[in-house]
Short mmCIF file of C-alpha atoms and ligand atoms in Angstrom, two decimals:
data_model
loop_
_atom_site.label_atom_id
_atom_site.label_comp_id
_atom_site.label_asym_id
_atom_site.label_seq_id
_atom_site.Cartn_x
_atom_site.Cartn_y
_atom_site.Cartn_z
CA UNK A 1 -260.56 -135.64 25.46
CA UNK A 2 -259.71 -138.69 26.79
CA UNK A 3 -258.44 -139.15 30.52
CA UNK A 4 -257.87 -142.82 30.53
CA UNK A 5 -254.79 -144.55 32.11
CA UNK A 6 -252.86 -147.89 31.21
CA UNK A 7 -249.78 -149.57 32.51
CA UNK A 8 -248.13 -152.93 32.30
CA UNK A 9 -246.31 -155.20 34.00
CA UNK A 10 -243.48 -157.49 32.53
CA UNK A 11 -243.77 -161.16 33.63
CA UNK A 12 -239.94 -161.71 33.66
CA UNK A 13 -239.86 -162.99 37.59
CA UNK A 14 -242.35 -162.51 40.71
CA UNK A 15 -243.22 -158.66 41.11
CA UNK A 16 -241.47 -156.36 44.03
CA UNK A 17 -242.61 -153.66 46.26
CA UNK A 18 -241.07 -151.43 43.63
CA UNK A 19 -243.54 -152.34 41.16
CA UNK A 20 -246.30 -151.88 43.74
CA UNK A 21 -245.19 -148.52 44.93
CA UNK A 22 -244.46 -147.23 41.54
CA UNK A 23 -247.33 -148.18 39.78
CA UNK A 24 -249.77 -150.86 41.07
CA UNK A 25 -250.91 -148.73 43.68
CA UNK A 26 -251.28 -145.38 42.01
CA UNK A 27 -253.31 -147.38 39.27
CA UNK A 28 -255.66 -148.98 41.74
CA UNK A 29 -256.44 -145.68 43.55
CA UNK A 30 -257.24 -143.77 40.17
CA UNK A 31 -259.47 -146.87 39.08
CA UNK A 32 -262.90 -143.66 39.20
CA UNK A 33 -260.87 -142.76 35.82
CA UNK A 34 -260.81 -145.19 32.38
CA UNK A 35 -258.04 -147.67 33.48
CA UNK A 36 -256.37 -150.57 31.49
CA UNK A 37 -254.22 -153.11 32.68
CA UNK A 38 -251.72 -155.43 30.86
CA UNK A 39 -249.46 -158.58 31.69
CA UNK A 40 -246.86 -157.58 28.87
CA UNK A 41 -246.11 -161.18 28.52
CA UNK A 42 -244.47 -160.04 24.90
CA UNK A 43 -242.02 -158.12 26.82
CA UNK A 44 -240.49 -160.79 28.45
CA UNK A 45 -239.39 -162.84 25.30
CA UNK A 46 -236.93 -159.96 24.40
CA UNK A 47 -234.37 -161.94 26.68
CA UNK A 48 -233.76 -166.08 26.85
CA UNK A 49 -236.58 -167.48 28.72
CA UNK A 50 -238.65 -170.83 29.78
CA UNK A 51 -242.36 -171.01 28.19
CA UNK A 52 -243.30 -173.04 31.66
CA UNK A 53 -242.03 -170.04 33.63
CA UNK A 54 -243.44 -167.94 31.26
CA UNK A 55 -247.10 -169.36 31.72
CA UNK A 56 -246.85 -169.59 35.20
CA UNK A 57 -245.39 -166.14 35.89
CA UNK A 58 -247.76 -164.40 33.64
CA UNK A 59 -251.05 -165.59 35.77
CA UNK A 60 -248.98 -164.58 39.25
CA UNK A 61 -248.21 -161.05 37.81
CA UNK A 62 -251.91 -160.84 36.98
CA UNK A 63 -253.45 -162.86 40.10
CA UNK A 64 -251.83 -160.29 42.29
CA UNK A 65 -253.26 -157.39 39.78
CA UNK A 66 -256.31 -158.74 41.13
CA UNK A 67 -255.18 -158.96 44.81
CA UNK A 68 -254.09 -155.91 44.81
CA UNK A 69 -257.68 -154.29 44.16
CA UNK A 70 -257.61 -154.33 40.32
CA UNK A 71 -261.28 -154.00 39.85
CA UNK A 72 -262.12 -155.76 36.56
CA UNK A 73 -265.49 -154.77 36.59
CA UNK A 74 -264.33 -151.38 36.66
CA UNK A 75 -260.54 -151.59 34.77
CA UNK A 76 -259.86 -154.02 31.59
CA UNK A 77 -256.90 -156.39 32.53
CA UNK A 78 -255.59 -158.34 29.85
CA UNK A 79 -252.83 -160.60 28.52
CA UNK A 80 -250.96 -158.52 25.78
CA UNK A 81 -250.44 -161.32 23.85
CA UNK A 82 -253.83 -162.38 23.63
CA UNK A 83 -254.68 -158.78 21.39
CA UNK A 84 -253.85 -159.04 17.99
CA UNK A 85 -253.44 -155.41 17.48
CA UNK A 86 -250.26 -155.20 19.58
CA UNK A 87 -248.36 -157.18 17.23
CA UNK A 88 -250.08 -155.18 14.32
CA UNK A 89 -249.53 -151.62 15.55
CA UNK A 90 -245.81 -152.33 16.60
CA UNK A 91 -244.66 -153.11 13.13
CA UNK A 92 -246.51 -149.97 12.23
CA UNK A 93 -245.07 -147.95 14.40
CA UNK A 94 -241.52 -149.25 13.54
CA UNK A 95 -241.84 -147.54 9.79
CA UNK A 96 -242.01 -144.38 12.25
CA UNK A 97 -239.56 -144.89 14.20
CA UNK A 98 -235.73 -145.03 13.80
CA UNK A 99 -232.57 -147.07 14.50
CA UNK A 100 -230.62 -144.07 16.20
CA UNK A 101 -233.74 -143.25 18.54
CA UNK A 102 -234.56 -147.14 19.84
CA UNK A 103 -230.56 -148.14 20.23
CA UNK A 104 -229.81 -144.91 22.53
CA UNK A 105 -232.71 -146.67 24.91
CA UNK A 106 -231.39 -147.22 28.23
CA UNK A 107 -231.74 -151.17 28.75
CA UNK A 108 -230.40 -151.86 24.92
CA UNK A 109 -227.77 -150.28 26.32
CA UNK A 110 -227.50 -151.73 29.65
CA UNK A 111 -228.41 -155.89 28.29
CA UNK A 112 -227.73 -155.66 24.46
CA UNK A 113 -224.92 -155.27 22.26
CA UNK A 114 -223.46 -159.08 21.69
CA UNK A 115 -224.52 -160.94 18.93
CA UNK A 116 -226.69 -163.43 20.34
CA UNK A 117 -228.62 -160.35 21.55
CA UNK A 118 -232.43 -160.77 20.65
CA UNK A 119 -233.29 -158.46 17.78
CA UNK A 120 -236.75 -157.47 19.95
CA UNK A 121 -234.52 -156.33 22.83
CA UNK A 122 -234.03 -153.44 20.26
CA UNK A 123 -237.20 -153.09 19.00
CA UNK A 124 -239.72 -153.60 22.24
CA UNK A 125 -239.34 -149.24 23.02
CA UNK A 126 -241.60 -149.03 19.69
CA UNK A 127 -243.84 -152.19 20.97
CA UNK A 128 -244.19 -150.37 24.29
CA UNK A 129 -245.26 -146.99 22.17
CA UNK A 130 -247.81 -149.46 20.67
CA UNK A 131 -249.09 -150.54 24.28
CA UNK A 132 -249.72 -147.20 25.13
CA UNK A 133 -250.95 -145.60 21.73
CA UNK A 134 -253.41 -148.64 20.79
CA UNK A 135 -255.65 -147.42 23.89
CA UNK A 136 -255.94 -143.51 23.42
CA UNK A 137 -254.34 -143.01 26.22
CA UNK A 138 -254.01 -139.89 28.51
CA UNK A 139 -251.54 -140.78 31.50
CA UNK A 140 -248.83 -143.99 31.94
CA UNK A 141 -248.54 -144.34 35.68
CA UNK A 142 -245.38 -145.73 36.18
CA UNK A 143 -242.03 -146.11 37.71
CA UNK A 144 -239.39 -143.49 36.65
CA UNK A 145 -237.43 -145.79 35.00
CA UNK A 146 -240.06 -145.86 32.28
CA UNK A 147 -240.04 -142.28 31.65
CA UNK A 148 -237.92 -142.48 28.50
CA UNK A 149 -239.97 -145.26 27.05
CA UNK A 150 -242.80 -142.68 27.62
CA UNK A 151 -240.44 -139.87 25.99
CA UNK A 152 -240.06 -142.00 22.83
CA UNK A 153 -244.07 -142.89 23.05
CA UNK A 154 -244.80 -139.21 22.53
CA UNK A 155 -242.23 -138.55 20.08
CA UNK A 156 -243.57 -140.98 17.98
CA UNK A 157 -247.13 -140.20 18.71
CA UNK A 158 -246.16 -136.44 17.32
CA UNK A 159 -244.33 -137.56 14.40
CA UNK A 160 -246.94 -139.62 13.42
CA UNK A 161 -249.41 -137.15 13.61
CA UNK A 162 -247.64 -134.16 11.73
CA UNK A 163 -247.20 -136.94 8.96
CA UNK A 164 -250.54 -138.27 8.66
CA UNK A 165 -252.60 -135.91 10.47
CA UNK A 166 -254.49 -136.68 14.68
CA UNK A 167 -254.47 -139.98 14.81
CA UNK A 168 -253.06 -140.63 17.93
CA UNK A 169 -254.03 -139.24 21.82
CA UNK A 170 -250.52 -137.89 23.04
CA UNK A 171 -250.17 -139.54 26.49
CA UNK A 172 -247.72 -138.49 29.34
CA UNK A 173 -246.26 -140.38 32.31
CA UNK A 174 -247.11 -139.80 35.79
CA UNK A 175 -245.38 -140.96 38.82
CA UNK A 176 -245.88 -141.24 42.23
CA UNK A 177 -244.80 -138.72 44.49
CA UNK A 178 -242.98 -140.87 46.84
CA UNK A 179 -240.83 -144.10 46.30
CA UNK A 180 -240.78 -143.78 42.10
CA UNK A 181 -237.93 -145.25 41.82
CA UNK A 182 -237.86 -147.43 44.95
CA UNK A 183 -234.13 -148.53 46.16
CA UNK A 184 -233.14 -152.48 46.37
CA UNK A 185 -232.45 -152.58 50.44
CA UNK A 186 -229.31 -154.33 50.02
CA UNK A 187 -227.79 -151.55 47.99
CA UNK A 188 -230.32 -148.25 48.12
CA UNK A 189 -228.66 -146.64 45.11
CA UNK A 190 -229.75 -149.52 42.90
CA UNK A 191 -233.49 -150.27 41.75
CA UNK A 192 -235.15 -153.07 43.52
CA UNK A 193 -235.81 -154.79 40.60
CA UNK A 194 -237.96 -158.32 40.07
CA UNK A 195 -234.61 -159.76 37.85
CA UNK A 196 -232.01 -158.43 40.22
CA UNK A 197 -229.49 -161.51 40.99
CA UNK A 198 -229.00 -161.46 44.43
CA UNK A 199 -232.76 -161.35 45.90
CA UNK A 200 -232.10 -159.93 49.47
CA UNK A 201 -232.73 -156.50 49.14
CA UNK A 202 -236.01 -157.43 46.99
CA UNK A 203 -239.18 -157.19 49.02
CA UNK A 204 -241.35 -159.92 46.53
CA UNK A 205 -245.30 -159.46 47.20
CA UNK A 206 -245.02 -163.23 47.49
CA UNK A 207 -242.50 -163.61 50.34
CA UNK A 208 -243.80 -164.48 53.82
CA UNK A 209 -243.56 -162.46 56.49
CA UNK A 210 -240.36 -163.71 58.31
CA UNK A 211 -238.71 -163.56 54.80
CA UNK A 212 -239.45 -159.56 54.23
CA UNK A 213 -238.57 -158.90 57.86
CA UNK A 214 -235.57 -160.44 57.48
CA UNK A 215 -234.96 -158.46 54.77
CA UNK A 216 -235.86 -155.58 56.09
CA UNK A 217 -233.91 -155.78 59.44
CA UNK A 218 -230.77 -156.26 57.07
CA UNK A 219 -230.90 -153.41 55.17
CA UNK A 220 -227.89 -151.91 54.33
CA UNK A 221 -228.14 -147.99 56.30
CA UNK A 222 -226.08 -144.73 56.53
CA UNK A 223 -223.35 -143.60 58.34
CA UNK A 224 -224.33 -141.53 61.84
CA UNK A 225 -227.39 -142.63 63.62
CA UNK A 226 -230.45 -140.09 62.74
CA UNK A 227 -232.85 -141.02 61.01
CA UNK A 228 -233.41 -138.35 58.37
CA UNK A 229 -235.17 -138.18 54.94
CA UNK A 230 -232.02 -136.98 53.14
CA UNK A 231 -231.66 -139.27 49.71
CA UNK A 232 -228.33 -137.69 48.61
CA UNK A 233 -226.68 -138.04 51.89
CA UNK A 234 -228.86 -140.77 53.84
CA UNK A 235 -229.57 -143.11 50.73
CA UNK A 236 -230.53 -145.94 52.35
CA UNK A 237 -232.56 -144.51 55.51
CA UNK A 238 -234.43 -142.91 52.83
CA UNK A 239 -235.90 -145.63 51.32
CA UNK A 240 -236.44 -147.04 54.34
CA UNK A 241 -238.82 -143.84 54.91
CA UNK A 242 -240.16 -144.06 51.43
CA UNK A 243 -240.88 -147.68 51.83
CA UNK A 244 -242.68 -146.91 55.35
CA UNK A 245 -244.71 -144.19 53.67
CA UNK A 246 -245.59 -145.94 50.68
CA UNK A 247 -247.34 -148.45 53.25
CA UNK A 248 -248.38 -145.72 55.75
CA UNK A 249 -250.02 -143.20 53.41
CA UNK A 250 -247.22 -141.00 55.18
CA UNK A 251 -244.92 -138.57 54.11
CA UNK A 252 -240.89 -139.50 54.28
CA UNK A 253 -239.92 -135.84 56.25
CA UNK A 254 -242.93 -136.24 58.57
CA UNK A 255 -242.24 -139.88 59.57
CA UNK A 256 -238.84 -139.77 60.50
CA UNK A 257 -238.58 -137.88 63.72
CA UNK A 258 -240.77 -140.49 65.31
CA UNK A 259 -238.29 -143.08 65.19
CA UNK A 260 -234.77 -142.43 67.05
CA UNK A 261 -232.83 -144.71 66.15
CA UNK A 262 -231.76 -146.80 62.38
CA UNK A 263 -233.18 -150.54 64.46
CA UNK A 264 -237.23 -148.72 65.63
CA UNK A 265 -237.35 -147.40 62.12
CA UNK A 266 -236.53 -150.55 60.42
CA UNK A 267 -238.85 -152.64 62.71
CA UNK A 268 -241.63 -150.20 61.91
CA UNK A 269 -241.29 -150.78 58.31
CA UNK A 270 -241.45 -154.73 58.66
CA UNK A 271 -244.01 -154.22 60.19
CA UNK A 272 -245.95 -151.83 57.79
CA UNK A 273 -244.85 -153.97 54.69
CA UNK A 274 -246.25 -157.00 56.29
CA UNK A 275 -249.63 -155.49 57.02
CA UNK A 276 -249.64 -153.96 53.78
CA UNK A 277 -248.75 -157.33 52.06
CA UNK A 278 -250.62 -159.38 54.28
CA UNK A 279 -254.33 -159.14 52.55
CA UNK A 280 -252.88 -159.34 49.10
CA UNK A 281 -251.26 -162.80 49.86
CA UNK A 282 -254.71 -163.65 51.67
CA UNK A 283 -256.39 -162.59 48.40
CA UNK A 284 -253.92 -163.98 46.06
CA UNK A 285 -254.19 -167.59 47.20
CA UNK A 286 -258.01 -167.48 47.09
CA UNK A 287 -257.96 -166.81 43.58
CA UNK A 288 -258.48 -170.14 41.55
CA UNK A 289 -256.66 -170.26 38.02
CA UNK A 290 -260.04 -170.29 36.70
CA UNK A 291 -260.85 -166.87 38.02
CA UNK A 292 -257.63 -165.27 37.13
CA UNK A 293 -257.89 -166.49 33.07
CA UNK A 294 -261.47 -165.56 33.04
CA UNK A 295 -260.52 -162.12 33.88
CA UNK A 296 -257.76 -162.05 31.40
CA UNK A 297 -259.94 -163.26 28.34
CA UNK A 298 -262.86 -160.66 29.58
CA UNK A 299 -260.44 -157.96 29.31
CA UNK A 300 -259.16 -158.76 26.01
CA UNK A 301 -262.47 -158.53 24.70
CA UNK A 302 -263.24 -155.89 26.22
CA UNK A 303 -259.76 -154.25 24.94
CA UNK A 304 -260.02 -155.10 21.43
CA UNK A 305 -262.46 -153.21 20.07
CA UNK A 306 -260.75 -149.85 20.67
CA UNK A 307 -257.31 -151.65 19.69
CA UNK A 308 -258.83 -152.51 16.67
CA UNK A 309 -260.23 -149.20 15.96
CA UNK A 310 -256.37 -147.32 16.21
CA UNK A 311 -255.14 -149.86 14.27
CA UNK A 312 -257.78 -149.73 11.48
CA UNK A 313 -257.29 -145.94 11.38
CA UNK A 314 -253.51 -146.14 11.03
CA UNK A 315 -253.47 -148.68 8.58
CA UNK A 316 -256.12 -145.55 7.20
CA UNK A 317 -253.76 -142.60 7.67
CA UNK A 318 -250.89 -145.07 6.16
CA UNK A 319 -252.25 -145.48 2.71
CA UNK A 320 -252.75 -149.36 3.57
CA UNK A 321 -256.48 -149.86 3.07
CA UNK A 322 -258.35 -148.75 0.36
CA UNK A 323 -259.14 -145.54 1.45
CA UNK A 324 -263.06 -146.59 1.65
CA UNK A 325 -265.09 -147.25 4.63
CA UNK A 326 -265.20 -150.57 5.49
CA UNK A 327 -268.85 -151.97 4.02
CA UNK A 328 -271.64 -151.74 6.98
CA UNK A 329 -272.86 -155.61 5.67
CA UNK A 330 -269.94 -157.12 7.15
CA UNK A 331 -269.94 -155.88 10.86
CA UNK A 332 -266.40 -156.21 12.37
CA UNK A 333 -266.17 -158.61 15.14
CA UNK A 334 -263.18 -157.46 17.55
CA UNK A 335 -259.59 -159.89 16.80
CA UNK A 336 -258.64 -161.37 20.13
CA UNK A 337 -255.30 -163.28 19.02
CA UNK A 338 -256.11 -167.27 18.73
CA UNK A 339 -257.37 -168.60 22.39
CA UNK A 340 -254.57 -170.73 23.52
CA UNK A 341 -255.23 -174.31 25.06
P1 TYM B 1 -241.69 -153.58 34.67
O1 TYM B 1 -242.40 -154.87 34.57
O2 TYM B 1 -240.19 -153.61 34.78
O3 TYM B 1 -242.22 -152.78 35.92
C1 TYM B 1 -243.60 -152.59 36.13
C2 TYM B 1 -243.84 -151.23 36.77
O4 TYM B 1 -243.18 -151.17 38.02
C3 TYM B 1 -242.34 -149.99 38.06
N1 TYM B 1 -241.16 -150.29 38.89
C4 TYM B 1 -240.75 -149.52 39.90
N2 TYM B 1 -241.24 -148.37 40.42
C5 TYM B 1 -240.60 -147.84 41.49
N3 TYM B 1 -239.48 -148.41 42.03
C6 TYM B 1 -238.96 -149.55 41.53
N4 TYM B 1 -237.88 -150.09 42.11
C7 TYM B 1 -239.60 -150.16 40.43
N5 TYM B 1 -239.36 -151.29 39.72
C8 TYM B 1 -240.32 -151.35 38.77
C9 TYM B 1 -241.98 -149.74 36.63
O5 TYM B 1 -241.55 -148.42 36.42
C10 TYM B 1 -243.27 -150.08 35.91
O6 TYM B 1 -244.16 -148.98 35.97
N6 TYM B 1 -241.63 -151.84 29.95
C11 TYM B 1 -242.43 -151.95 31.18
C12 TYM B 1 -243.74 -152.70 30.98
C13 TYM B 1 -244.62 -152.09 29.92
C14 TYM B 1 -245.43 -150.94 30.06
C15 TYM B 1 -246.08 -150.81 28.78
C16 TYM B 1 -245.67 -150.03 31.10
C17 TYM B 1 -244.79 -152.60 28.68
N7 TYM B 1 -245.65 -151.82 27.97
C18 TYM B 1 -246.96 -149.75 28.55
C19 TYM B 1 -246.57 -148.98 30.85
C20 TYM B 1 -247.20 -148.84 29.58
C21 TYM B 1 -241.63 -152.73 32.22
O7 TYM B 1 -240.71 -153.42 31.87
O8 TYM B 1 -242.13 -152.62 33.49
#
């Protein structure tokens, strides 16, 4: 059975400590298991957007992959729009899927609705499904705000099966055990998010260190002055803690009787983020562009071949090919989408 892993990151702006806590860091430390890695650069053209930005973002996102100990001798990191198959297996999926299931999804709901709404905005839950189900995939370590796109990749995953018989691995989502859903600082019961619009309770990899302790040292806190890890009734002291242990290797309940007061908590956590952060900048800006596209177009080799595969035995299951296998004279070379220049 398989035990591999994949997640993916949307280029859509510079990524946050959220992203790192809820799923670039569980994904480097489980790199002994099968692990893929994607820039889902599709993802981001479900809302308006700049091709320049696009381009440029897409390389940071996966630069600080790299800087953030993704091994790509050891994990495949790719561009998702450089595989073919994603494109392939997401119109496939749709003829699974239906309208009432993708339009209850949470950020349809949240960003769609008008008419100039992007049609894809709708549709990307199924393209997400096809992330996941191109790569026989047993675990999506994310953030929980993807657990319903997860939800809907297993639904579909069953569905498809009972109709055509095993042709997909089933995956499931894991998520960290601390800071899954980490709180912007500026307004704990909200997501620090990469596309929030105001930017100063978002810790960016990227900022320097005066920036994310200034940050930090603003953060909105509780009323009363312990410091207690009590997320219902202490919000943002909370994830304070859960930032601090995320860096630390701590645990929220344990950490906060060492600090007695909101101001020694809050410089402890500067000072955590910025040692934490500190070697991934270092590493980040000693990556050439060179190195970072060379890893990308490595991976997507690397990727397509088993990307091909699902989609070839959908296409199977579907009633879309023949039927026969395809003739051993004409070996299959893996479809990488066209090399852009
Ligand atoms: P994206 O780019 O919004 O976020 C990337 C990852 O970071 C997690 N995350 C957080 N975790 C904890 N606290 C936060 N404040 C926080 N903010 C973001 C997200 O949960 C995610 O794991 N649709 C996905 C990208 C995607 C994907 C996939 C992921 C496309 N296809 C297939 C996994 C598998 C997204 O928009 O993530």
């Amino acid at each position: 059975m398989s035990d591999r892993r994949i997640s993916g990151f949307k280029p859509t702006g510079p990524l946050q400590l959220g992203n790192y806590a809820g799923a670039i860091r569980p994904l480097v430390l489980g790199q002994d298991r099968p692990t893929v890695a994607f820039v889902a650069d599709l993802h981001a053209l479900t809302v308006p957007h700049d091709p320049e930005r696009l381009r440029a973002l897409t390389l940071q996102v996966a630069g600080l992959l790299l800087a953030s100990g993704l091994d790509p001798r050891r994990t495949i990191l790719y561009r998702q729009s450089d595989l073919a198959a994603h494109y392939e297996l997401h119109y496939l999926l749709e003829c699974a899927a239906s309208y009432g299931e993708v339009h209850r999804m949470i950020q349809f709901k949240e960003k769609g609705g008008g008419s100039g709404t992007r049609l894809s905005l709708l549709t990307y839950p199924v393209l997400m499904a096809a992330d996941i189900l191109l790569h026989d995939i047993a675990e999506v370590p994310v953030g929980r705000d993807q657990r319903q796109h997860v939800e809907l990749t297993r639904d579909l995953a069953l569905r498809f099966n009972e109709r055509h018989g095993p042709v997909f691995t089933v995956p499931r989502a894991t998520h960290p055990a601390i800071a899954a859903r980490l709180g912007d600082l500026a307004d704990p019961t909200a997501k620090m998010g990469k596309t929030n619009a105001a930017t100063n309770g978002v810790l960016f990899l990227l900022d320097p260190p005066d920036v994310l302790r200034r940050k930090i040292m603003r953060a909105v806190t509780d009323a009363g002055t312990e410091v207690a890890y009590d997320p219902e009734r202490k919000p943002g002291v909370s994830n304070l803690l859960e930032l601090l242990a995320t860096c630390t290797n701590g645990r929220p309940e344990q950490l906060a009787p060492d600090y007695p007061r909101y101001g020694a908590l809050k410089t402890a956590v500067a000072d955590a983020v910025i040692a934490l952060l500190e070697p991934i900048q270092r590493r980040y800006h000693e990556l050439g562009t060179d190195d970072i596209e060379q890893a990308l177009a490595q991976g997507a080799e690397q990727a397509a071949e088993r990307a091909d595969a699902t989609v070839r035995r959908v296409k199977a299951a579907m009633g879309l090919t023949s039927g026969r296998p395809a003739p051993s004279s004409t070996p299959e070379t893996p479809r990488t989408a066209p090399a852009r220049h």
